[in-house]
XYZ file of C-alpha atoms in Angstrom:
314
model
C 40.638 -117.657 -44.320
C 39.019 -121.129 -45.282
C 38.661 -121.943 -41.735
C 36.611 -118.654 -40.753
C 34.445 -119.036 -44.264
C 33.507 -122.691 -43.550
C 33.111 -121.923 -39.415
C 30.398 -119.031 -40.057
C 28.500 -121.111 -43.058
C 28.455 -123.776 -40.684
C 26.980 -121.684 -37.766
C 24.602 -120.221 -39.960
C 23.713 -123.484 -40.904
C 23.365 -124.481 -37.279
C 21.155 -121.632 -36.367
C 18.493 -121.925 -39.105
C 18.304 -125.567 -37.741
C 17.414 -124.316 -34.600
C 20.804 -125.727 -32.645
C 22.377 -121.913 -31.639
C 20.074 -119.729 -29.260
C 19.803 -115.948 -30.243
C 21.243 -114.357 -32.967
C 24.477 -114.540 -34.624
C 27.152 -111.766 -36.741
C 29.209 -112.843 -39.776
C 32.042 -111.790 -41.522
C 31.947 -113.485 -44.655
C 33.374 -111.853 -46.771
C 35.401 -110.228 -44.471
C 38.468 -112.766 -43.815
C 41.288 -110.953 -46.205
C 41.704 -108.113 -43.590
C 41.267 -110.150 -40.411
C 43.730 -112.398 -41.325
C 45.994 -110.243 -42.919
C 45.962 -107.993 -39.584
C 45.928 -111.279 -37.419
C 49.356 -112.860 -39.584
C 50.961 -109.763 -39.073
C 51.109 -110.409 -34.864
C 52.683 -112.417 -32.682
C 50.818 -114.993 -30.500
C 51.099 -113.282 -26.803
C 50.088 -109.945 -28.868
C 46.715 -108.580 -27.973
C 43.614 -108.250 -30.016
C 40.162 -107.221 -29.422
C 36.965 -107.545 -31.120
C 33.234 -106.968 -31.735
C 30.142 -108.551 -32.229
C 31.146 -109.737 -35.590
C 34.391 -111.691 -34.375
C 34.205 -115.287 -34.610
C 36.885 -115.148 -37.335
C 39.630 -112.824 -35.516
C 40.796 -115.572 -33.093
C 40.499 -118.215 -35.363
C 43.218 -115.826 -37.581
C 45.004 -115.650 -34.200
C 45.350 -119.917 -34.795
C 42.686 -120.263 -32.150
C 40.800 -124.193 -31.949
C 38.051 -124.596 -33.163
C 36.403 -126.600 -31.473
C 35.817 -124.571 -28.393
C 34.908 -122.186 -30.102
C 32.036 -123.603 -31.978
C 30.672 -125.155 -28.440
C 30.740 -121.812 -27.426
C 28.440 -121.366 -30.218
C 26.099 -123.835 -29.280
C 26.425 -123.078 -25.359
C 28.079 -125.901 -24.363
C 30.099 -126.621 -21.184
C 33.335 -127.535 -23.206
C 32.794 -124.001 -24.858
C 35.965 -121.314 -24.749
C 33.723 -119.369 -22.183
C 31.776 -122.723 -20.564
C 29.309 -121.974 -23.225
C 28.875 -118.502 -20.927
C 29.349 -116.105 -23.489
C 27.971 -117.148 -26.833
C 28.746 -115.605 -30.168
C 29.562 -112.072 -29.564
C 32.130 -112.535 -26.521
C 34.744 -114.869 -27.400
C 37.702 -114.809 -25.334
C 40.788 -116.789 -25.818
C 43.897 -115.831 -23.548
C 46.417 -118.828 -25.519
C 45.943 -116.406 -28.694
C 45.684 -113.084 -26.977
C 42.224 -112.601 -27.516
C 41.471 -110.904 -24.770
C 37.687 -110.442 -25.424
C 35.051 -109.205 -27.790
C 31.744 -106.905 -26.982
C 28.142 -106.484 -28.351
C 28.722 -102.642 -27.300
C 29.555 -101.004 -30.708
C 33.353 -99.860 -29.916
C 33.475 -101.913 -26.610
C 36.582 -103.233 -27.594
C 38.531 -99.922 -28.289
C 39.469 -98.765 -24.741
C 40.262 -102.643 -23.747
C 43.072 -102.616 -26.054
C 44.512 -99.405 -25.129
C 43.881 -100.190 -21.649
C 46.365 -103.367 -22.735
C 48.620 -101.231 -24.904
C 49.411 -99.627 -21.826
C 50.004 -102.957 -19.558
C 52.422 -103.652 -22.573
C 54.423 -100.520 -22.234
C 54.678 -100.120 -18.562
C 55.562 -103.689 -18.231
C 58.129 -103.141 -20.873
C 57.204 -106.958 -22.544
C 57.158 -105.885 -26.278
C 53.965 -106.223 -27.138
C 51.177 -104.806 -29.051
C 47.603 -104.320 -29.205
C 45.259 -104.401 -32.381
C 41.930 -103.411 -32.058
C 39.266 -104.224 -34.788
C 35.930 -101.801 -35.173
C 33.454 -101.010 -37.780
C 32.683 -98.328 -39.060
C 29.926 -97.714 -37.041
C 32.231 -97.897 -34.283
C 33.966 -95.069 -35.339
C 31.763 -92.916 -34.670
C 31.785 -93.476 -30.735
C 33.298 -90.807 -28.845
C 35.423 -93.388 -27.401
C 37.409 -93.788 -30.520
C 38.907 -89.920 -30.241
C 39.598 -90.642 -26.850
C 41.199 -93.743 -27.294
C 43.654 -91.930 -30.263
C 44.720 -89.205 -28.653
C 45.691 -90.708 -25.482
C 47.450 -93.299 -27.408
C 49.368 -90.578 -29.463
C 50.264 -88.716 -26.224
C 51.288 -91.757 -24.598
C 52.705 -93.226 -27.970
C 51.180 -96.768 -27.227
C 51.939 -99.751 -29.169
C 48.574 -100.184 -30.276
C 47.052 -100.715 -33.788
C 43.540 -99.055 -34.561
C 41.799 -101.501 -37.116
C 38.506 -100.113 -38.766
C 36.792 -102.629 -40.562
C 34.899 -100.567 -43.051
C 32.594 -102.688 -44.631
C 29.911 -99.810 -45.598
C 27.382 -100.609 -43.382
C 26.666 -100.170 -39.773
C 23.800 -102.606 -39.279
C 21.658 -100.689 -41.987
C 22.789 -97.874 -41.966
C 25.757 -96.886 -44.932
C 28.722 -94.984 -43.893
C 27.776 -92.549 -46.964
C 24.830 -91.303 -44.844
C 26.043 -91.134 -41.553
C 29.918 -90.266 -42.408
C 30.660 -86.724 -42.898
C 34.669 -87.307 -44.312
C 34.006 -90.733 -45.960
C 37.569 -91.834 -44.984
C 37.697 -93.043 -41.470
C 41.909 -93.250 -41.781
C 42.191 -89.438 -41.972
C 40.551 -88.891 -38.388
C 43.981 -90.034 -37.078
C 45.631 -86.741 -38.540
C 44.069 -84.737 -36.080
C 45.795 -86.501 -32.948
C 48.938 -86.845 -34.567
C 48.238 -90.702 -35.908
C 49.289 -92.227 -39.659
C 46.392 -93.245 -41.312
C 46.640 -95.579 -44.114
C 44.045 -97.035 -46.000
C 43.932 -100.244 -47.811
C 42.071 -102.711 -50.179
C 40.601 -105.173 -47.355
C 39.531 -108.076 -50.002
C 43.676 -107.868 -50.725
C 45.051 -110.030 -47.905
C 49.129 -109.017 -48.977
C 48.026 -105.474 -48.899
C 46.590 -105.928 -45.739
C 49.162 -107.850 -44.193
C 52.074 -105.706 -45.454
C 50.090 -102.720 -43.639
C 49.477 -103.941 -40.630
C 53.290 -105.634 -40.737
C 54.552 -102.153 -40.795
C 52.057 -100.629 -38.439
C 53.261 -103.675 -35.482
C 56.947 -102.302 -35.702
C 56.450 -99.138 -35.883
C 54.702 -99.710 -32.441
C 57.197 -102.293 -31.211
C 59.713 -99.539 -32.271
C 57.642 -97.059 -29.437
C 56.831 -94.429 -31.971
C 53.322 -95.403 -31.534
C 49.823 -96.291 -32.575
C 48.677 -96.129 -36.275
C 45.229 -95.920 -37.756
C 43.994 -98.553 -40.711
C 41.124 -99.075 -42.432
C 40.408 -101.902 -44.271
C 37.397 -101.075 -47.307
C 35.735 -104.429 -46.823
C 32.490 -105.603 -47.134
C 30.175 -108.270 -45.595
C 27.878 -110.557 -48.201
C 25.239 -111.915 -45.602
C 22.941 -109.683 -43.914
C 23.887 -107.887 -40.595
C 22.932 -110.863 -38.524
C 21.588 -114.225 -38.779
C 18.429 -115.176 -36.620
C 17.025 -111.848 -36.297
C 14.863 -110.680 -39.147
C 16.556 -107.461 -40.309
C 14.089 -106.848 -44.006
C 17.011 -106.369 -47.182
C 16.893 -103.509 -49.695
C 19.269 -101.066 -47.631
C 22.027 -102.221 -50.540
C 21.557 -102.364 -54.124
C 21.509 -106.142 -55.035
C 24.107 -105.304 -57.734
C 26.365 -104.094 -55.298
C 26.286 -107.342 -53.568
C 26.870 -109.502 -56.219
C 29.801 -107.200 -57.374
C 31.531 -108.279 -54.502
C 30.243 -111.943 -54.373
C 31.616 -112.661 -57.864
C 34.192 -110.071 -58.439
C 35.426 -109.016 -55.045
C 35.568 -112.364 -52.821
C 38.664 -112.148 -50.866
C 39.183 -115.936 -50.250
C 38.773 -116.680 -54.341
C 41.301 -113.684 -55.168
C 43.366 -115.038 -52.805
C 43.479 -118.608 -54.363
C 43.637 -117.256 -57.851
C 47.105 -115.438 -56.326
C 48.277 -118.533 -55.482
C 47.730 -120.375 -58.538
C 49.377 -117.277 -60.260
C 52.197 -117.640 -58.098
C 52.966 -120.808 -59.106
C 51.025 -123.018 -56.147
C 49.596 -126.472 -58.278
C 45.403 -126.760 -58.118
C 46.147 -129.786 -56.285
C 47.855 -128.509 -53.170
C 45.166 -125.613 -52.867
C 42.548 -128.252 -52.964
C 43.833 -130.334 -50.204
C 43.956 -127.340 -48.168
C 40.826 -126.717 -48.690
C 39.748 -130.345 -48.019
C 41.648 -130.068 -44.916
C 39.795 -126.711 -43.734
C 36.126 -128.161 -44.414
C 37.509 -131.363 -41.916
C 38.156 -129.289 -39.367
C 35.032 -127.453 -39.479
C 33.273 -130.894 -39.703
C 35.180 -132.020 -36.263
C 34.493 -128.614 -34.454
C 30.425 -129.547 -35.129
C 30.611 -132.795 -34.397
C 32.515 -132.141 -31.009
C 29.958 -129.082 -30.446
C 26.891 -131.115 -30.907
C 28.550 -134.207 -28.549
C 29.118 -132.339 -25.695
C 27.145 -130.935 -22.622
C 25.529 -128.173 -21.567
C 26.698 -126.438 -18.681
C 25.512 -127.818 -15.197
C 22.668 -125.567 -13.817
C 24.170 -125.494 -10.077
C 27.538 -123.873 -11.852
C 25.347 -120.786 -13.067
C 27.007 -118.314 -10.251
C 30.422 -120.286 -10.814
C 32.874 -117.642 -12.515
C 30.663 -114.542 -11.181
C 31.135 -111.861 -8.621
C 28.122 -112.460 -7.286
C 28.957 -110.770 -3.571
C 28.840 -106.905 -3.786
C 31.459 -105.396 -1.545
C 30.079 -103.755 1.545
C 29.757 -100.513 1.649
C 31.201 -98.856 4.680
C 28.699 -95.546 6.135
């Protein structure tokens, strides 16, 4: 959770300093349910993502220093600096790709739910959305050809109240995205996503009930996001009540309840602070490696592209 907080302040540091073309999506904020879902996987498992998913393969155990060069476009990037923020893709952690289309990710993962069953490898799939997302068509699709099929497949809604500006009170007619699963046959459960135990004992139960083959379930973590919808694209505030925010800044931070649990639990201040020590060094070695290398050759700009369209036969 440390390592996705202090990754996304340090590429919004990066892009007000001009170093990270276009705009990018963070989930600060966030981290409790993404790495509660992500803990509760297995490495070769699947996951997909969206445009706000720098953090869900670095709670995979992805590097990060590929990943911030990706950031910053470089050749030594996860994607040769090809992709940029919103389309991260890192096979060694399952990551098997993230999308700017709102819900993009959704039919990839059942597509690879599928792959899992047929091939028999005992694996799942965990798809992460917003709740924007959930209102694409392709999410019903995805659900009840899932439940027919009973894929081992995980839907994950990240409901963190807002879809860009808009708040799921004014464009959600049943408020709780979890009980859309009951009408294809899918478990819904809902669950505190600043709480990473809660969401990790979830999602832990959701993965074996799919390893089992009884199928997918459908969770939704009630999150919420502190920074605006993106960074480097003016989107003008006042959409949320400023008390609202700070609520959840200084009451509802998921990586400071999680610390206080620790303490509680009996961990001494002095181990969580060289963790935390240890988290803001890697972060300082994934800039440092970003900013030293390359950018991608020119001449390799059709490399990696199927740039001959098959003939078409008359």
């Amino acid at each position: 959770m440390l390592k996705i907080r202090g990754f996304e302040q340090a590429v919004t540091r990066l892009v007000t300093e001009g170093e990270v073309p276009g705009a990018v999506h963070t989930s600060i904020g966030q981290e409790a349910a993404i790495v509660g879902a992500c803990m509760a996987l297995k490495l070769n498992d699947y996951i997909s993502g969206t445009h706000r998913s720098h953090g869900h393969p670095i709670g995979k155990g992805a590097d990060l220093k590929p990943l911030m060069a990706e950031i910053l476009g470089k050749a030594t990037g996860i994607c040769k600096g090809r992709g940029g923020s919103m389309h991260f893709t890192d096979k060694s952690v399952g990551s098997i790709g993230e999308s700017a289309i709102v819900g993009g990710g959704i039919p990839i993962a059942t597509g690879a739910a599928l792959t899992a069953q047929v091939r028999n490898s005992g694996q799942v799939a965990l798809t992460f959305f917003g709740d924007g997302a959930s209102n694409e068509g392709v999410l019903a699709e995805c659900l009840n050809m899932a439940a027919v099929w009973k894929l081992p497949i995980i839907f994950f809604c990240e409901n963190n109240g807002y879809a860009a500006v808009t708040s799921a009170a004014a464009s959600h007619g049943q408020p709780d995205i979890a009980k859309r699963g009951e009408g294809y046959g899918v478990p819904g459960v809902i669950v505190d996503g600043q709480n990473f135990a809660a969401v990790h004992a979830v999602t832990e139960a959701a993965v074996a009930r799919a390893r089992r083959g009884d199928g997918p379930t459908l969770i939704e973590a009630k999150t919420y996001r502190f920074d605006e919808h993106c960074v480097g694209l003016f989107i003008k505030g006042g959409y949320r009540p400023a008390e609202e925010i700070d609520h959840f800044r200084n009451e509802r931070d998921p990586v400071t309840l999680l610390r206080n649990s620790l303490l509680a639990d009996g961990m001494s201040e002095r181990a969580v602070v060289e963790i935390e020590a240890q988290a803001a060094g890697l972060i300082e070695e994934a800039v440092a490696f970003a900013k030293e290398s390359p950018f991608p050759d020119p001449q390799e700009a059709f490399e990696l592209v199927h740039a001959n369209p098959i003939p078409i036969r008359r």
